mmCIF file of C-alpha atoms in Angstrom:
data_model
loop_
_atom_site.group_PDB
_atom_site.id
_atom_site.type_symbol
_atom_site.label_atom_id
_atom_site.label_comp_id
_atom_site.label_asym_id
_atom_site.label_seq_id
_atom_site.Cartn_x
_atom_site.Cartn_y
_atom_site.Cartn_z
ATOM 1 C CA MET A 1 -48.564 89.814 -14.942
ATOM 2 C CA PHE A 2 -51.634 87.991 -16.417
ATOM 3 C CA PRO A 3 -53.456 89.672 -19.313
ATOM 4 C CA ARG A 4 -56.873 90.905 -18.225
ATOM 5 C CA SER A 5 -58.702 88.374 -20.442
ATOM 6 C CA ILE A 6 -56.910 85.419 -18.823
ATOM 7 C CA PHE A 7 -57.453 86.798 -15.329
ATOM 8 C CA ALA A 8 -61.150 87.308 -16.059
ATOM 9 C CA LEU A 9 -61.476 83.730 -17.306
ATOM 10 C CA PHE A 10 -59.681 82.398 -14.220
ATOM 11 C CA LEU A 11 -61.928 84.417 -11.908
ATOM 12 C CA SER A 12 -65.040 83.244 -13.731
ATOM 13 C CA LEU A 13 -64.074 79.582 -13.496
ATOM 14 C CA THR A 14 -63.111 79.895 -9.829
ATOM 15 C CA LEU A 15 -66.283 81.654 -8.777
ATOM 16 C CA GLY A 16 -68.409 79.398 -10.969
ATOM 17 C CA GLY A 17 -66.881 76.319 -9.344
ATOM 18 C CA ALA A 18 -67.536 77.741 -5.897
ATOM 19 C CA LEU A 19 -71.126 78.518 -6.735
ATOM 20 C CA PHE A 20 -71.618 75.046 -8.216
ATOM 21 C CA ALA A 21 -70.236 73.467 -5.049
ATOM 22 C CA GLU A 22 -72.615 75.513 -2.915
ATOM 23 C CA ASP A 23 -75.589 74.594 -5.114
ATOM 24 C CA ARG A 24 -74.751 70.888 -5.294
ATOM 25 C CA LYS A 25 -77.826 68.766 -4.855
ATOM 26 C CA PRO A 26 -77.694 65.820 -2.471
ATOM 27 C CA VAL A 27 -77.285 62.492 -4.241
ATOM 28 C CA ILE A 28 -79.301 59.363 -3.461
ATOM 29 C CA VAL A 29 -78.001 56.056 -4.826
ATOM 30 C CA CYS A 30 -80.516 53.201 -4.941
ATOM 31 C CA SER A 31 -79.937 49.523 -5.533
ATOM 32 C CA THR A 32 -82.983 48.916 -7.760
ATOM 33 C CA THR A 33 -85.088 50.759 -10.288
ATOM 34 C CA GLN A 34 -88.251 50.491 -8.178
ATOM 35 C CA ILE A 35 -86.604 52.106 -5.173
ATOM 36 C CA ALA A 36 -85.170 54.839 -7.388
ATOM 37 C CA ASP A 37 -88.664 55.615 -8.666
ATOM 38 C CA PHE A 38 -90.055 55.794 -5.129
ATOM 39 C CA ALA A 39 -87.233 58.156 -4.181
ATOM 40 C CA ARG A 40 -87.883 60.445 -7.163
ATOM 41 C CA GLN A 41 -91.551 60.672 -6.218
ATOM 42 C CA VAL A 42 -90.552 61.932 -2.766
ATOM 43 C CA VAL A 43 -87.667 64.288 -3.526
ATOM 44 C CA GLY A 44 -88.765 65.833 -6.817
ATOM 45 C CA ASP A 45 -85.940 68.021 -8.111
ATOM 46 C CA ARG A 46 -84.419 68.624 -4.687
ATOM 47 C CA MET A 47 -82.042 65.701 -4.987
ATOM 48 C CA VAL A 48 -80.350 63.641 -7.677
ATOM 49 C CA VAL A 49 -81.505 60.019 -7.678
ATOM 50 C CA LYS A 50 -79.386 57.313 -9.273
ATOM 51 C CA SER A 51 -79.879 53.553 -9.549
ATOM 52 C CA VAL A 52 -77.099 50.980 -9.566
ATOM 53 C CA LEU A 53 -79.284 48.578 -11.538
ATOM 54 C CA ALA A 54 -80.490 49.461 -15.000
ATOM 55 C CA ALA A 55 -83.839 48.455 -16.456
ATOM 56 C CA GLY A 56 -84.067 44.706 -17.013
ATOM 57 C CA GLN A 57 -81.157 43.765 -14.733
ATOM 58 C CA ASP A 58 -81.525 41.059 -12.104
ATOM 59 C CA PRO A 59 -80.505 42.111 -8.561
ATOM 60 C CA HIS A 60 -79.955 38.486 -7.508
ATOM 61 C CA LEU A 61 -77.273 37.941 -10.138
ATOM 62 C CA TYR A 62 -75.800 41.438 -10.324
ATOM 63 C CA GLU A 63 -72.037 41.660 -9.906
ATOM 64 C CA LYS A 64 -70.467 44.891 -8.749
ATOM 65 C CA LYS A 65 -68.735 46.963 -11.418
ATOM 66 C CA PRO A 66 -65.684 49.208 -10.876
ATOM 67 C CA GLY A 67 -67.763 52.372 -11.219
ATOM 68 C CA ASP A 68 -70.279 51.301 -8.562
ATOM 69 C CA ALA A 69 -67.917 52.000 -5.674
ATOM 70 C CA GLN A 70 -67.348 55.557 -6.885
ATOM 71 C CA LEU A 71 -71.064 56.067 -7.454
ATOM 72 C CA VAL A 72 -71.851 55.031 -3.885
ATOM 73 C CA ALA A 73 -68.883 56.971 -2.477
ATOM 74 C CA ASN A 74 -70.410 60.191 -3.850
ATOM 75 C CA ALA A 75 -73.824 59.488 -2.322
ATOM 76 C CA ASP A 76 -75.355 61.408 0.551
ATOM 77 C CA LEU A 77 -77.778 58.539 1.119
ATOM 78 C CA CYS A 78 -77.978 54.935 -0.080
ATOM 79 C CA LEU A 79 -81.179 52.924 -0.345
ATOM 80 C CA GLU A 80 -81.448 49.144 -0.623
ATOM 81 C CA ASN A 81 -84.326 46.699 -0.722
ATOM 82 C CA GLY A 82 -82.747 44.312 1.753
ATOM 83 C CA TRP A 83 -83.716 40.750 2.695
ATOM 84 C CA HIS A 84 -80.956 39.542 0.344
ATOM 85 C CA LEU A 85 -82.665 40.749 -2.846
ATOM 86 C CA GLU A 86 -79.271 42.213 -3.707
ATOM 87 C CA GLY A 87 -77.355 38.948 -4.185
ATOM 88 C CA ASN A 88 -74.629 38.543 -1.565
ATOM 89 C CA ASP A 89 -75.775 41.898 -0.134
ATOM 90 C CA TRP A 90 -73.785 43.861 -2.711
ATOM 91 C CA MET A 91 -75.482 47.190 -1.967
ATOM 92 C CA ARG A 92 -74.872 46.959 1.763
ATOM 93 C CA LYS A 93 -71.224 46.091 1.168
ATOM 94 C CA LEU A 94 -70.754 49.040 -1.195
ATOM 95 C CA ALA A 95 -72.235 51.432 1.363
ATOM 96 C CA GLU A 96 -70.190 50.029 4.226
ATOM 97 C CA GLN A 97 -66.955 50.188 2.235
ATOM 98 C CA SER A 98 -67.595 53.862 1.455
ATOM 99 C CA GLY A 99 -68.919 54.736 4.890
ATOM 100 C CA ARG A 100 -72.176 56.039 3.420
ATOM 101 C CA PRO A 101 -75.514 55.946 5.290
ATOM 102 C CA LEU A 102 -77.778 53.119 4.172
ATOM 103 C CA VAL A 103 -81.531 52.675 4.615
ATOM 104 C CA THR A 104 -83.227 49.298 4.101
ATOM 105 C CA CYS A 105 -86.595 50.007 2.516
ATOM 106 C CA THR A 106 -88.269 46.768 3.632
ATOM 107 C CA GLU A 107 -87.914 47.824 7.269
ATOM 108 C CA GLY A 108 -91.394 47.593 8.782
ATOM 109 C CA CYS A 109 -92.860 45.344 6.074
ATOM 110 C CA LYS A 110 -94.465 42.073 7.136
ATOM 111 C CA SER A 111 -92.450 39.421 5.364
ATOM 112 C CA LEU A 112 -93.387 36.167 3.735
ATOM 113 C CA GLU A 113 -91.025 33.243 4.150
ATOM 114 C CA VAL A 114 -89.103 31.831 1.226
ATOM 115 C CA PRO A 115 -90.554 28.414 0.379
ATOM 116 C CA GLY A 116 -88.385 25.335 0.143
ATOM 117 C CA GLY A 117 -85.251 26.656 1.828
ATOM 118 C CA LYS A 118 -83.198 24.867 4.460
ATOM 119 C CA GLN A 119 -83.685 27.826 6.805
ATOM 120 C CA ALA A 120 -86.402 30.451 7.111
ATOM 121 C CA MET A 121 -85.623 33.431 4.886
ATOM 122 C CA HIS A 122 -87.534 36.583 4.074
ATOM 123 C CA ASP A 123 -89.023 36.724 0.582
ATOM 124 C CA PRO A 124 -87.487 40.011 -0.617
ATOM 125 C CA HIS A 125 -90.039 40.911 -3.331
ATOM 126 C CA ALA A 126 -92.170 42.930 -0.938
ATOM 127 C CA TRP A 127 -92.851 45.843 -3.311
ATOM 128 C CA PHE A 128 -95.387 43.757 -5.256
ATOM 129 C CA SER A 129 -97.926 44.592 -2.577
ATOM 130 C CA CYS A 130 -98.949 48.255 -2.811
ATOM 131 C CA THR A 131 -99.253 48.255 0.977
ATOM 132 C CA ASN A 132 -95.597 47.312 1.267
ATOM 133 C CA ALA A 133 -94.663 49.821 -1.433
ATOM 134 C CA ALA A 134 -96.214 52.485 0.798
ATOM 135 C CA THR A 135 -93.893 51.370 3.609
ATOM 136 C CA TYR A 136 -90.910 51.789 1.270
ATOM 137 C CA VAL A 137 -92.075 55.334 0.483
ATOM 138 C CA ARG A 138 -92.481 56.259 4.149
ATOM 139 C CA ASN A 139 -89.004 54.936 4.935
ATOM 140 C CA ILE A 140 -87.544 56.976 2.084
ATOM 141 C CA ARG A 141 -89.479 60.084 3.135
ATOM 142 C CA ASP A 142 -88.171 59.851 6.699
ATOM 143 C CA ALA A 143 -84.607 59.241 5.487
ATOM 144 C CA VAL A 144 -84.481 62.280 3.177
ATOM 145 C CA ILE A 145 -85.994 64.512 5.855
ATOM 146 C CA LYS A 146 -83.098 63.542 8.136
ATOM 147 C CA ILE A 147 -80.509 64.706 5.615
ATOM 148 C CA ASP A 148 -82.500 67.771 4.495
ATOM 149 C CA PRO A 149 -84.861 68.865 7.289
ATOM 150 C CA GLU A 150 -85.149 72.358 5.790
ATOM 151 C CA HIS A 151 -87.434 71.012 3.055
ATOM 152 C CA ALA A 152 -89.292 68.467 5.198
ATOM 153 C CA GLU A 153 -92.745 69.788 4.319
ATOM 154 C CA GLU A 154 -92.036 69.387 0.601
ATOM 155 C CA TYR A 155 -91.050 65.762 1.072
ATOM 156 C CA LYS A 156 -94.086 65.077 3.238
ATOM 157 C CA SER A 157 -96.411 66.630 0.646
ATOM 158 C CA ARG A 158 -94.964 64.685 -2.266
ATOM 159 C CA ALA A 159 -95.029 61.457 -0.278
ATOM 160 C CA ALA A 160 -98.649 62.058 0.761
ATOM 161 C CA LEU A 161 -99.734 62.496 -2.863
ATOM 162 C CA TYR A 162 -97.879 59.387 -3.963
ATOM 163 C CA LEU A 163 -99.316 57.343 -1.089
ATOM 164 C CA ASP A 164 -102.781 58.368 -2.304
ATOM 165 C CA GLN A 165 -101.837 57.119 -5.767
ATOM 166 C CA LEU A 166 -100.670 53.800 -4.323
ATOM 167 C CA ARG A 167 -103.991 53.375 -2.503
ATOM 168 C CA ALA A 168 -105.834 54.039 -5.759
ATOM 169 C CA LEU A 169 -103.601 51.543 -7.555
ATOM 170 C CA HIS A 170 -104.258 48.918 -4.883
ATOM 171 C CA ASN A 171 -108.028 49.271 -5.251
ATOM 172 C CA TRP A 172 -107.808 49.211 -9.051
ATOM 173 C CA ILE A 173 -105.786 45.979 -8.972
ATOM 174 C CA LEU A 174 -108.391 44.336 -6.745
ATOM 175 C CA ARG A 175 -111.152 45.286 -9.206
ATOM 176 C CA GLU A 176 -109.172 44.039 -12.206
ATOM 177 C CA ILE A 177 -108.203 40.703 -10.647
ATOM 178 C CA ASN A 178 -111.864 40.123 -9.798
ATOM 179 C CA LYS A 179 -112.481 39.844 -13.554
ATOM 180 C CA ILE A 180 -110.627 36.512 -13.505
ATOM 181 C CA PRO A 181 -112.710 33.483 -12.466
ATOM 182 C CA VAL A 182 -111.599 32.356 -9.010
ATOM 183 C CA GLU A 183 -110.462 28.937 -10.236
ATOM 184 C CA GLN A 184 -108.271 30.600 -12.881
ATOM 185 C CA ARG A 185 -106.371 32.870 -10.489
ATOM 186 C CA VAL A 186 -103.138 30.882 -10.620
ATOM 187 C CA LEU A 187 -99.999 32.821 -11.505
ATOM 188 C CA VAL A 188 -97.073 30.838 -12.930
ATOM 189 C CA THR A 189 -93.935 32.901 -13.593
ATOM 190 C CA SER A 190 -90.188 32.453 -13.974
ATOM 191 C CA HIS A 191 -89.323 32.676 -10.267
ATOM 192 C CA ASP A 192 -90.925 33.421 -6.910
ATOM 193 C CA ALA A 193 -91.245 37.172 -7.341
ATOM 194 C CA PHE A 194 -95.023 37.373 -7.097
ATOM 195 C CA ASN A 195 -95.920 35.820 -3.736
ATOM 196 C CA TYR A 196 -96.728 39.205 -2.162
ATOM 197 C CA PHE A 197 -98.784 40.152 -5.213
ATOM 198 C CA CYS A 198 -100.745 36.920 -5.050
ATOM 199 C CA GLN A 199 -101.372 37.199 -1.319
ATOM 200 C CA ALA A 200 -102.519 40.817 -1.595
ATOM 201 C CA TYR A 201 -104.761 40.344 -4.617
ATOM 202 C CA GLY A 202 -106.285 36.912 -4.205
ATOM 203 C CA MET A 203 -104.202 34.749 -6.491
ATOM 204 C CA THR A 204 -102.176 31.549 -6.077
ATOM 205 C CA ALA A 205 -98.503 31.558 -6.993
ATOM 206 C CA ALA A 206 -97.006 28.499 -8.685
ATOM 207 C CA THR A 207 -93.434 29.066 -9.785
ATOM 208 C CA PRO A 208 -90.831 26.558 -10.930
ATOM 209 C CA VAL A 209 -87.484 28.079 -10.018
ATOM 210 C CA GLY A 210 -87.663 29.177 -6.405
ATOM 211 C CA TRP A 211 -87.366 32.542 -4.705
ATOM 212 C CA SER A 212 -84.105 33.644 -6.280
ATOM 213 C CA THR A 213 -82.660 33.461 -9.773
ATOM 214 C CA GLY A 214 -79.154 33.143 -8.361
ATOM 215 C CA ASN A 215 -77.329 30.487 -6.400
ATOM 216 C CA GLU A 216 -76.621 32.477 -3.250
ATOM 217 C CA ILE A 217 -79.338 30.825 -1.164
ATOM 218 C CA GLY A 218 -79.939 27.505 -2.847
ATOM 219 C CA ALA A 219 -81.990 28.723 -5.784
ATOM 220 C CA GLY A 220 -82.648 26.631 -8.844
ATOM 221 C CA ILE A 221 -85.160 24.203 -10.244
ATOM 222 C CA THR A 222 -85.125 20.462 -9.681
ATOM 223 C CA PRO A 223 -86.863 17.910 -11.914
ATOM 224 C CA GLU A 224 -89.280 17.274 -9.042
ATOM 225 C CA ARG A 225 -90.133 20.984 -8.701
ATOM 226 C CA GLN A 226 -90.615 21.287 -12.457
ATOM 227 C CA GLN A 227 -92.978 18.325 -12.503
ATOM 228 C CA GLU A 228 -94.896 19.747 -9.537
ATOM 229 C CA THR A 229 -95.374 22.962 -11.473
ATOM 230 C CA ILE A 230 -96.571 21.139 -14.585
ATOM 231 C CA ASP A 231 -98.976 19.052 -12.484
ATOM 232 C CA SER A 232 -100.302 22.193 -10.800
ATOM 233 C CA ILE A 233 -100.865 23.860 -14.168
ATOM 234 C CA ARG A 234 -102.844 20.849 -15.382
ATOM 235 C CA GLN A 235 -104.758 20.446 -12.127
ATOM 236 C CA HIS A 236 -105.908 24.057 -12.121
ATOM 237 C CA HIS A 237 -106.501 24.114 -15.893
ATOM 238 C CA VAL A 238 -104.301 27.204 -16.114
ATOM 239 C CA LYS A 239 -104.830 29.037 -19.385
ATOM 240 C CA ALA A 240 -101.450 30.771 -19.575
ATOM 241 C CA ILE A 241 -98.137 31.240 -17.780
ATOM 242 C CA PHE A 242 -95.753 34.170 -17.875
ATOM 243 C CA VAL A 243 -92.118 35.074 -18.470
ATOM 244 C CA GLU A 244 -90.337 37.986 -16.784
ATOM 245 C CA THR A 245 -88.333 40.872 -18.175
ATOM 246 C CA SER A 246 -85.350 40.298 -15.869
ATOM 247 C CA VAL A 247 -85.200 36.483 -15.998
ATOM 248 C CA ASN A 248 -84.141 34.107 -18.761
ATOM 249 C CA PRO A 249 -87.420 32.739 -20.210
ATOM 250 C CA THR A 250 -86.047 29.373 -21.382
ATOM 251 C CA LYS A 251 -87.300 27.275 -18.459
ATOM 252 C CA VAL A 252 -90.801 28.754 -18.446
ATOM 253 C CA ARG A 253 -91.125 28.224 -22.206
ATOM 254 C CA GLU A 254 -90.078 24.592 -21.715
ATOM 255 C CA ILE A 255 -92.717 24.133 -19.002
ATOM 256 C CA ALA A 256 -95.352 25.774 -21.218
ATOM 257 C CA ARG A 257 -94.619 23.262 -23.986
ATOM 258 C CA GLU A 258 -94.795 20.295 -21.614
ATOM 259 C CA ALA A 259 -97.997 21.508 -19.953
ATOM 260 C CA HIS A 260 -99.570 22.527 -23.279
ATOM 261 C CA VAL A 261 -100.364 26.096 -22.215
ATOM 262 C CA GLU A 262 -99.745 29.474 -23.793
ATOM 263 C CA ILE A 263 -97.233 32.113 -22.744
ATOM 264 C CA GLY A 264 -99.553 34.884 -21.570
ATOM 265 C CA GLY A 265 -96.996 37.646 -21.849
ATOM 266 C CA GLU A 266 -93.935 39.191 -20.265
ATOM 267 C CA LEU A 267 -94.169 40.677 -16.775
ATOM 268 C CA TYR A 268 -91.969 43.232 -15.055
ATOM 269 C CA SER A 269 -90.525 41.645 -11.927
ATOM 270 C CA ASP A 270 -87.216 42.510 -10.267
ATOM 271 C CA SER A 271 -86.674 45.532 -12.489
ATOM 272 C CA MET A 272 -88.860 48.164 -14.123
ATOM 273 C CA GLY A 273 -88.981 48.955 -17.824
ATOM 274 C CA ALA A 274 -86.554 51.105 -19.770
ATOM 275 C CA GLU A 275 -87.110 54.835 -20.091
ATOM 276 C CA GLY A 276 -89.899 55.556 -22.541
ATOM 277 C CA THR A 277 -91.712 52.257 -21.958
ATOM 278 C CA ALA A 278 -95.052 51.809 -20.233
ATOM 279 C CA GLY A 279 -93.270 50.130 -17.314
ATOM 280 C CA GLU A 280 -90.684 52.825 -16.613
ATOM 281 C CA THR A 281 -92.374 53.699 -13.280
ATOM 282 C CA TYR A 282 -93.612 51.546 -10.431
ATOM 283 C CA ILE A 283 -97.243 52.424 -11.092
ATOM 284 C CA GLY A 284 -96.691 51.806 -14.800
ATOM 285 C CA MET A 285 -95.094 48.396 -14.304
ATOM 286 C CA MET A 286 -97.837 47.288 -11.902
ATOM 287 C CA ARG A 287 -100.558 48.543 -14.258
ATOM 288 C CA GLU A 288 -99.077 46.762 -17.269
ATOM 289 C CA ASN A 289 -98.525 43.533 -15.339
ATOM 290 C CA VAL A 290 -102.121 43.463 -14.161
ATOM 291 C CA ILE A 291 -103.504 44.168 -17.631
ATOM 292 C CA ILE A 292 -101.390 41.340 -19.109
ATOM 293 C CA ILE A 293 -102.380 38.891 -16.338
ATOM 294 C CA VAL A 294 -106.097 39.668 -16.581
ATOM 295 C CA GLN A 295 -106.219 39.473 -20.368
ATOM 296 C CA ALA A 296 -104.432 36.117 -20.357
ATOM 297 C CA LEU A 297 -106.370 34.451 -17.541
ATOM 298 C CA GLN A 298 -109.927 35.732 -17.648
#
């Protein structure tokens, strides 16, 4: 016969485990830091949101780690960007292998085509337009309501507030970019991450590497493309070009030396900033990018 103290401990652990299981929050696993931030804005504390990518990691080059499969296997919902942002579609494959539901957040966005490819491809960096970011948020809102309809009104309310913030951000960006003389609104960065940003906010993109930093769809710079970029910088009398937090800056620094221009700063691109930095949220990364761009080019 068990001593009372041991029996009491056993009962406590058993009941505690049962209660924990009942109170378990749904888990959302996201491919990128931006999508994880959008999800947190919608679900609040109702769900646990995790990101496969960490701050500063490049989704094009990311290689699956052993723990990723288990992370996705424990998810109630998976969220990806789509349009091959996740090199070799690693997020989709993880979800399919685990049989977990997957939502593609770019669904419903109007895509730009990837320049210079052998076949037409969607440019996956759609979140750099606040209008597209709002589409991501609506897709996430609808997806979480499906798995937790009991709290639908909460998710709708949070999403509505955040959509208002995105509209305010959009209008602020337009005002800030207008501080740059029209002829100086040329954005040269490490790779083609900013085409949606430039289209939405009245700038011209001129990037040397191509749409992707990986090799999965013919990415990479050629001597001809590099010279075109240098010529464009000189033609437009560009004051500064920019490196990115998730991309090796070597090539852009080389182009800056050859074109005799300054490095205007470091921009958040395929990943947000680390926790505690000004770019740790989507709104924060967009705000900081715009401030850096305007200060360097105006």
